[in-house]
PDB file of C-alpha atoms in Angstrom:
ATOM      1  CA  UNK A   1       0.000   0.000   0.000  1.00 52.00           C
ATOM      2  CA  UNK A   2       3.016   2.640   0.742  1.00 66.00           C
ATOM      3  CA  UNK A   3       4.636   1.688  -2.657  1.00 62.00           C
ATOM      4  CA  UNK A   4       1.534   2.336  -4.183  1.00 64.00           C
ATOM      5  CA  UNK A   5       0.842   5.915  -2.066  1.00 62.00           C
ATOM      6  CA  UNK A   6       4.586   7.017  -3.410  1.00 64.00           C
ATOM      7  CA  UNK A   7       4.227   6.454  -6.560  1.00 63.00           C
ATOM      8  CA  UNK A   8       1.174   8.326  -6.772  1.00 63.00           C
ATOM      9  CA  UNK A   9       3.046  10.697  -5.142  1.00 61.00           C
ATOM     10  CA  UNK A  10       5.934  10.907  -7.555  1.00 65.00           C
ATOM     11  CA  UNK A  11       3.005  10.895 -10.287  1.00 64.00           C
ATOM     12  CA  UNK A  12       1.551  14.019  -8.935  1.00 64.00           C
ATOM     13  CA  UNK A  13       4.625  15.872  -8.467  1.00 67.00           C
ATOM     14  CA  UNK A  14       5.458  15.140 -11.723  1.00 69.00           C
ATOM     15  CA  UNK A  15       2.318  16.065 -13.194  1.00 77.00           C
ATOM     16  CA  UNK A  16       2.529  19.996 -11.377  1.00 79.00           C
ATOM     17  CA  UNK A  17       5.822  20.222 -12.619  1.00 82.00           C
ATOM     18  CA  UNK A  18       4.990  19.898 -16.130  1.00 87.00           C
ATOM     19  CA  UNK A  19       1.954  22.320 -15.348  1.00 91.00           C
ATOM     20  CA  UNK A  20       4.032  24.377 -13.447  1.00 91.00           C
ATOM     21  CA  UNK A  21       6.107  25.280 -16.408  1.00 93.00           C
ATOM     22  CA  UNK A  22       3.333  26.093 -18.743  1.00 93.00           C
ATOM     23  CA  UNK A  23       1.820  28.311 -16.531  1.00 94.00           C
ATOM     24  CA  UNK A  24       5.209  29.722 -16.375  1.00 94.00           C
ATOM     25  CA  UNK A  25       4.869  30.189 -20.472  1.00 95.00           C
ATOM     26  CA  UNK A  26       1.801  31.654 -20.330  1.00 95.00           C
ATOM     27  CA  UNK A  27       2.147  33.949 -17.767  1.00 94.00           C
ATOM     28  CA  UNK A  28       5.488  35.214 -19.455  1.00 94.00           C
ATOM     29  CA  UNK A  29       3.355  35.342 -22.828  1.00 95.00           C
ATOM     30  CA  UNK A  30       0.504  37.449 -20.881  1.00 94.00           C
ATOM     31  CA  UNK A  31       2.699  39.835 -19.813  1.00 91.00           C
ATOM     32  CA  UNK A  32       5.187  40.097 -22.544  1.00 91.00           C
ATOM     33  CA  UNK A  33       2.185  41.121 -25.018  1.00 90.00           C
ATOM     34  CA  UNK A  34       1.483  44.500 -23.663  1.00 81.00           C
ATOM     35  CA  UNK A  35       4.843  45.676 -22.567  1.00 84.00           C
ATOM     36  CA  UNK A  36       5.371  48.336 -24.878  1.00 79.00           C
ATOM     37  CA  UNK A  37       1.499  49.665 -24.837  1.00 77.00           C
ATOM     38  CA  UNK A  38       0.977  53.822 -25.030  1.00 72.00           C
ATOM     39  CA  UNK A  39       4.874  54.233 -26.111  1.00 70.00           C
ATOM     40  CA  UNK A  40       5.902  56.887 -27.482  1.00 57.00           C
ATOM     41  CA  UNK A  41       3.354  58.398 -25.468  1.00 63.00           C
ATOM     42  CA  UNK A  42       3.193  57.926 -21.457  1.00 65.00           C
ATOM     43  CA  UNK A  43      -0.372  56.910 -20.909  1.00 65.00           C
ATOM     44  CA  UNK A  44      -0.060  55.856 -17.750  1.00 69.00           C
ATOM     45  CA  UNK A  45       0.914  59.247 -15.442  1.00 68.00           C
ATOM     46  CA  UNK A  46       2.226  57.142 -12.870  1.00 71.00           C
ATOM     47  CA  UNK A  47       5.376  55.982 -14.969  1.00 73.00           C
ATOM     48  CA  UNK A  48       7.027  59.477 -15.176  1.00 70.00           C
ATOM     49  CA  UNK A  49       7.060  60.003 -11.496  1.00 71.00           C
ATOM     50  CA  UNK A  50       9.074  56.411 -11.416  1.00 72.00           C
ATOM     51  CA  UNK A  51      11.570  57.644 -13.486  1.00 71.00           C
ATOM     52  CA  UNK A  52      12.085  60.720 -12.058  1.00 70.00           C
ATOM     53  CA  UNK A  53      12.500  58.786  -8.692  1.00 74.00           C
ATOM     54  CA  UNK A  54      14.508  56.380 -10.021  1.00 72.00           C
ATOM     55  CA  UNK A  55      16.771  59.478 -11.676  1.00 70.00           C
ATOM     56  CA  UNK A  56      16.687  60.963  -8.319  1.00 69.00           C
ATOM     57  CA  UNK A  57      17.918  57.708  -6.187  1.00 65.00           C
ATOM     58  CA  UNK A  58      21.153  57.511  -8.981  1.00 64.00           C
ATOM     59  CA  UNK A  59      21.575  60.803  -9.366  1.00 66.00           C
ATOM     60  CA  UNK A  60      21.199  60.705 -13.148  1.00 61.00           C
ATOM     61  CA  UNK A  61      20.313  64.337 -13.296  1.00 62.00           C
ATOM     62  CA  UNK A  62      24.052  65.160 -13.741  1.00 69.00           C
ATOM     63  CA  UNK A  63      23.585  63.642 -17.403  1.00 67.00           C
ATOM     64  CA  UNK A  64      21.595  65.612 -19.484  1.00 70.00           C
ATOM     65  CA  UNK A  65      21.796  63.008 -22.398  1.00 70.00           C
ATOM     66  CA  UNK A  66      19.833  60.857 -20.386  1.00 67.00           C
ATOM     67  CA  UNK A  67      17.057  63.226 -20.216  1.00 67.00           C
ATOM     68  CA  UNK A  68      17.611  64.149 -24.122  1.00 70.00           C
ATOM     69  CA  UNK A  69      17.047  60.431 -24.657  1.00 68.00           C
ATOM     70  CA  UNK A  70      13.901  60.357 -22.557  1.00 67.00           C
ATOM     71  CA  UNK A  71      12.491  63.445 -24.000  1.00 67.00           C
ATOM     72  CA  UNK A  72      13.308  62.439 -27.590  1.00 69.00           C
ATOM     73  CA  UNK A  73      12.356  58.453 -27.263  1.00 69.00           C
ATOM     74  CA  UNK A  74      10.576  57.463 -23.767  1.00 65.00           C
ATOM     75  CA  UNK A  75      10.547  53.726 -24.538  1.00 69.00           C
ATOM     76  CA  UNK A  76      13.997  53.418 -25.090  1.00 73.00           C
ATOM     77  CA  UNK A  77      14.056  53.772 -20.653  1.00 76.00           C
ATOM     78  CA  UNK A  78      10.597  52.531 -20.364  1.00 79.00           C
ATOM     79  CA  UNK A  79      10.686  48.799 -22.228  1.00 83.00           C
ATOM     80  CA  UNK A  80      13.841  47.554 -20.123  1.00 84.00           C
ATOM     81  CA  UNK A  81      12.200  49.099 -16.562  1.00 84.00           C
ATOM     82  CA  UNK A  82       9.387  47.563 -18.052  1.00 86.00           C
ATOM     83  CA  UNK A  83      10.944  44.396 -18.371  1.00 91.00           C
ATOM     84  CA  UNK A  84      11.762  44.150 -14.672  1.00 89.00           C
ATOM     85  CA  UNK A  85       8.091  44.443 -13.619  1.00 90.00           C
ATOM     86  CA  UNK A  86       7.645  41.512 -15.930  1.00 93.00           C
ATOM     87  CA  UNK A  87      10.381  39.204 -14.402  1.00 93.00           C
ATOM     88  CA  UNK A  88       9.139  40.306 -11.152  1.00 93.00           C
ATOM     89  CA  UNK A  89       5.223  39.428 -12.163  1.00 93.00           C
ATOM     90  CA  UNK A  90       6.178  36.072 -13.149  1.00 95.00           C
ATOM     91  CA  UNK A  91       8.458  35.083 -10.231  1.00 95.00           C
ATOM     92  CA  UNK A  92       5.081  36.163  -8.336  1.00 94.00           C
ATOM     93  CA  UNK A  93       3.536  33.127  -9.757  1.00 94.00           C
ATOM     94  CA  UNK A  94       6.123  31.248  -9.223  1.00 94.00           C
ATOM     95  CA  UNK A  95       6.889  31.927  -5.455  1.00 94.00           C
ATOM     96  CA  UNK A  96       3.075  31.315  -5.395  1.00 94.00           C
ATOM     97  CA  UNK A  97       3.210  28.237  -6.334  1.00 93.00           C
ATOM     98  CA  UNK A  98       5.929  27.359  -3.785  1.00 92.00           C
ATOM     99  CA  UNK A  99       3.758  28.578  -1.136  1.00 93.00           C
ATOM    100  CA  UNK A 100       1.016  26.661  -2.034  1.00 91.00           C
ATOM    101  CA  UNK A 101       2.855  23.470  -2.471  1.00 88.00           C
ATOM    102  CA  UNK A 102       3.283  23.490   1.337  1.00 90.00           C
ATOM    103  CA  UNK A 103      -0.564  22.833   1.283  1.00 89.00           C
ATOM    104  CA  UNK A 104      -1.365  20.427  -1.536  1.00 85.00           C
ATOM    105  CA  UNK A 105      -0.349  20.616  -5.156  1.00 84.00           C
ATOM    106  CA  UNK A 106      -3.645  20.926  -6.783  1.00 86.00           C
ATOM    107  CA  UNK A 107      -3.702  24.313  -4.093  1.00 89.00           C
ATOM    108  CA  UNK A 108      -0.308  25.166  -5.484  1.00 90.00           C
ATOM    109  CA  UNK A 109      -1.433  24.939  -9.350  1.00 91.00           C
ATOM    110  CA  UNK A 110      -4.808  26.794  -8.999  1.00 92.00           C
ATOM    111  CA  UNK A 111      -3.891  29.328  -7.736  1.00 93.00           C
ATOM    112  CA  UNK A 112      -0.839  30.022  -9.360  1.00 94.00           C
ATOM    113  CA  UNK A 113      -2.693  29.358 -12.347  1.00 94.00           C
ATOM    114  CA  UNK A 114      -4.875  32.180 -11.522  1.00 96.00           C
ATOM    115  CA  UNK A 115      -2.411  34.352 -10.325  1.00 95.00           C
ATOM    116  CA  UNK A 116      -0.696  34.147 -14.101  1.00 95.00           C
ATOM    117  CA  UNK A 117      -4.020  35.551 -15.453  1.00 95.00           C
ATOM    118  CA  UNK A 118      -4.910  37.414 -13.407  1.00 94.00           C
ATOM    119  CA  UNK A 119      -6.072  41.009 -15.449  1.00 92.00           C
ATOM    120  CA  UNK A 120      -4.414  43.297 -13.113  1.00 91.00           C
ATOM    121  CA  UNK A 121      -1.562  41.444 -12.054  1.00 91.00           C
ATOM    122  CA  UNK A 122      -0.533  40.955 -15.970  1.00 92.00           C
ATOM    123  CA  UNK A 123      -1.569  45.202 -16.469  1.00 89.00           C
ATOM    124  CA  UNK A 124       0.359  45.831 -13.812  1.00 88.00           C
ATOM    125  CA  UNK A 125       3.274  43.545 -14.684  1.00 88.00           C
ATOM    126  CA  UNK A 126       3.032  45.336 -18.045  1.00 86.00           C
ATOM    127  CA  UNK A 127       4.176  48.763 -16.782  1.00 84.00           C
ATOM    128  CA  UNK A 128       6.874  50.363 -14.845  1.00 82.00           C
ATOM    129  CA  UNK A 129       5.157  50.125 -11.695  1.00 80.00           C
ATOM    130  CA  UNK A 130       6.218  49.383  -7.890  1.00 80.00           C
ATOM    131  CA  UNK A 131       2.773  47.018  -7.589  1.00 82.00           C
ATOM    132  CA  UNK A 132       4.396  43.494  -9.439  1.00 82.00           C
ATOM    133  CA  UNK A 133       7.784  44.227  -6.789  1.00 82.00           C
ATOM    134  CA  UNK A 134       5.843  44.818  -3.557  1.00 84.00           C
ATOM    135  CA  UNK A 135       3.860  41.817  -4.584  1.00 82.00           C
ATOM    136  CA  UNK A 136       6.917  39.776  -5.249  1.00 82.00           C
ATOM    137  CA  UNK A 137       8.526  40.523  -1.776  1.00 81.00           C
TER     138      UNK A 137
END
């Protein structure tokens, strides 16, 4: 009866593995898709004050061809920043999934399952916001 309990066992963790990593994919795909939404323009007004934060905290002021370059083209700064809120939004699912494993696997995979599609998780993944960070930590 035990060899037959771990082998199901093995079976199962197996089986959220494999699910695991497409819900990895498809979270990554989620998020990657909207990543460089309302560039050239800054639709989003919180974005801006990032930067400028973020300029502050390195004191990038000192280089004006910085600011020329985000002036002239804003997604040339934006996309890579934005790129970090995606790698942070998808280590959220995974870190979720760890957590939930300590329950049950089928707890784990649900919900990290929903996590990866969630509509504002991936939005906010999508832009250079503190939300997908704070999340992540």
């Amino acid at each position: 009866m035990e060899l037959k309990q771990k082998k199901n066992l093995k079976v199962l963790k197996l089986r959220s593995s494999k699910l695991l990593l497409a819900i990895i994919i498809i979270a990554f795909y989620l998020r990657l898709q909207g990543i460089n939404s309302g560039l050239p323009y800054i639709l989003n007004p919180g974005e801006p004050d990032n930067l400028i934060k973020l300029f502050g905290v390195f004191k990038i002021f000192k280089y004006p061809a910085l600011i020329n370059l985000l002036e002239a083209n804003p997604g040339a700064l934006l996309i890579p920043l934005r790129f970090v809120s995606v790698l942070f939004g998808v280590l959220s699912v995974i870190v979720l999934y760890f957590i939930g494993i300590r329950f049950n696997p089928f707890i784990a995979i649900i919900s990290s399952g929903l996590l990866s599609v969630s509509t504002m998780h991936v939005r906010f993944s999508q832009l250079f916001l503190p939300f997908t960070a704070v999340t992540f930590f």
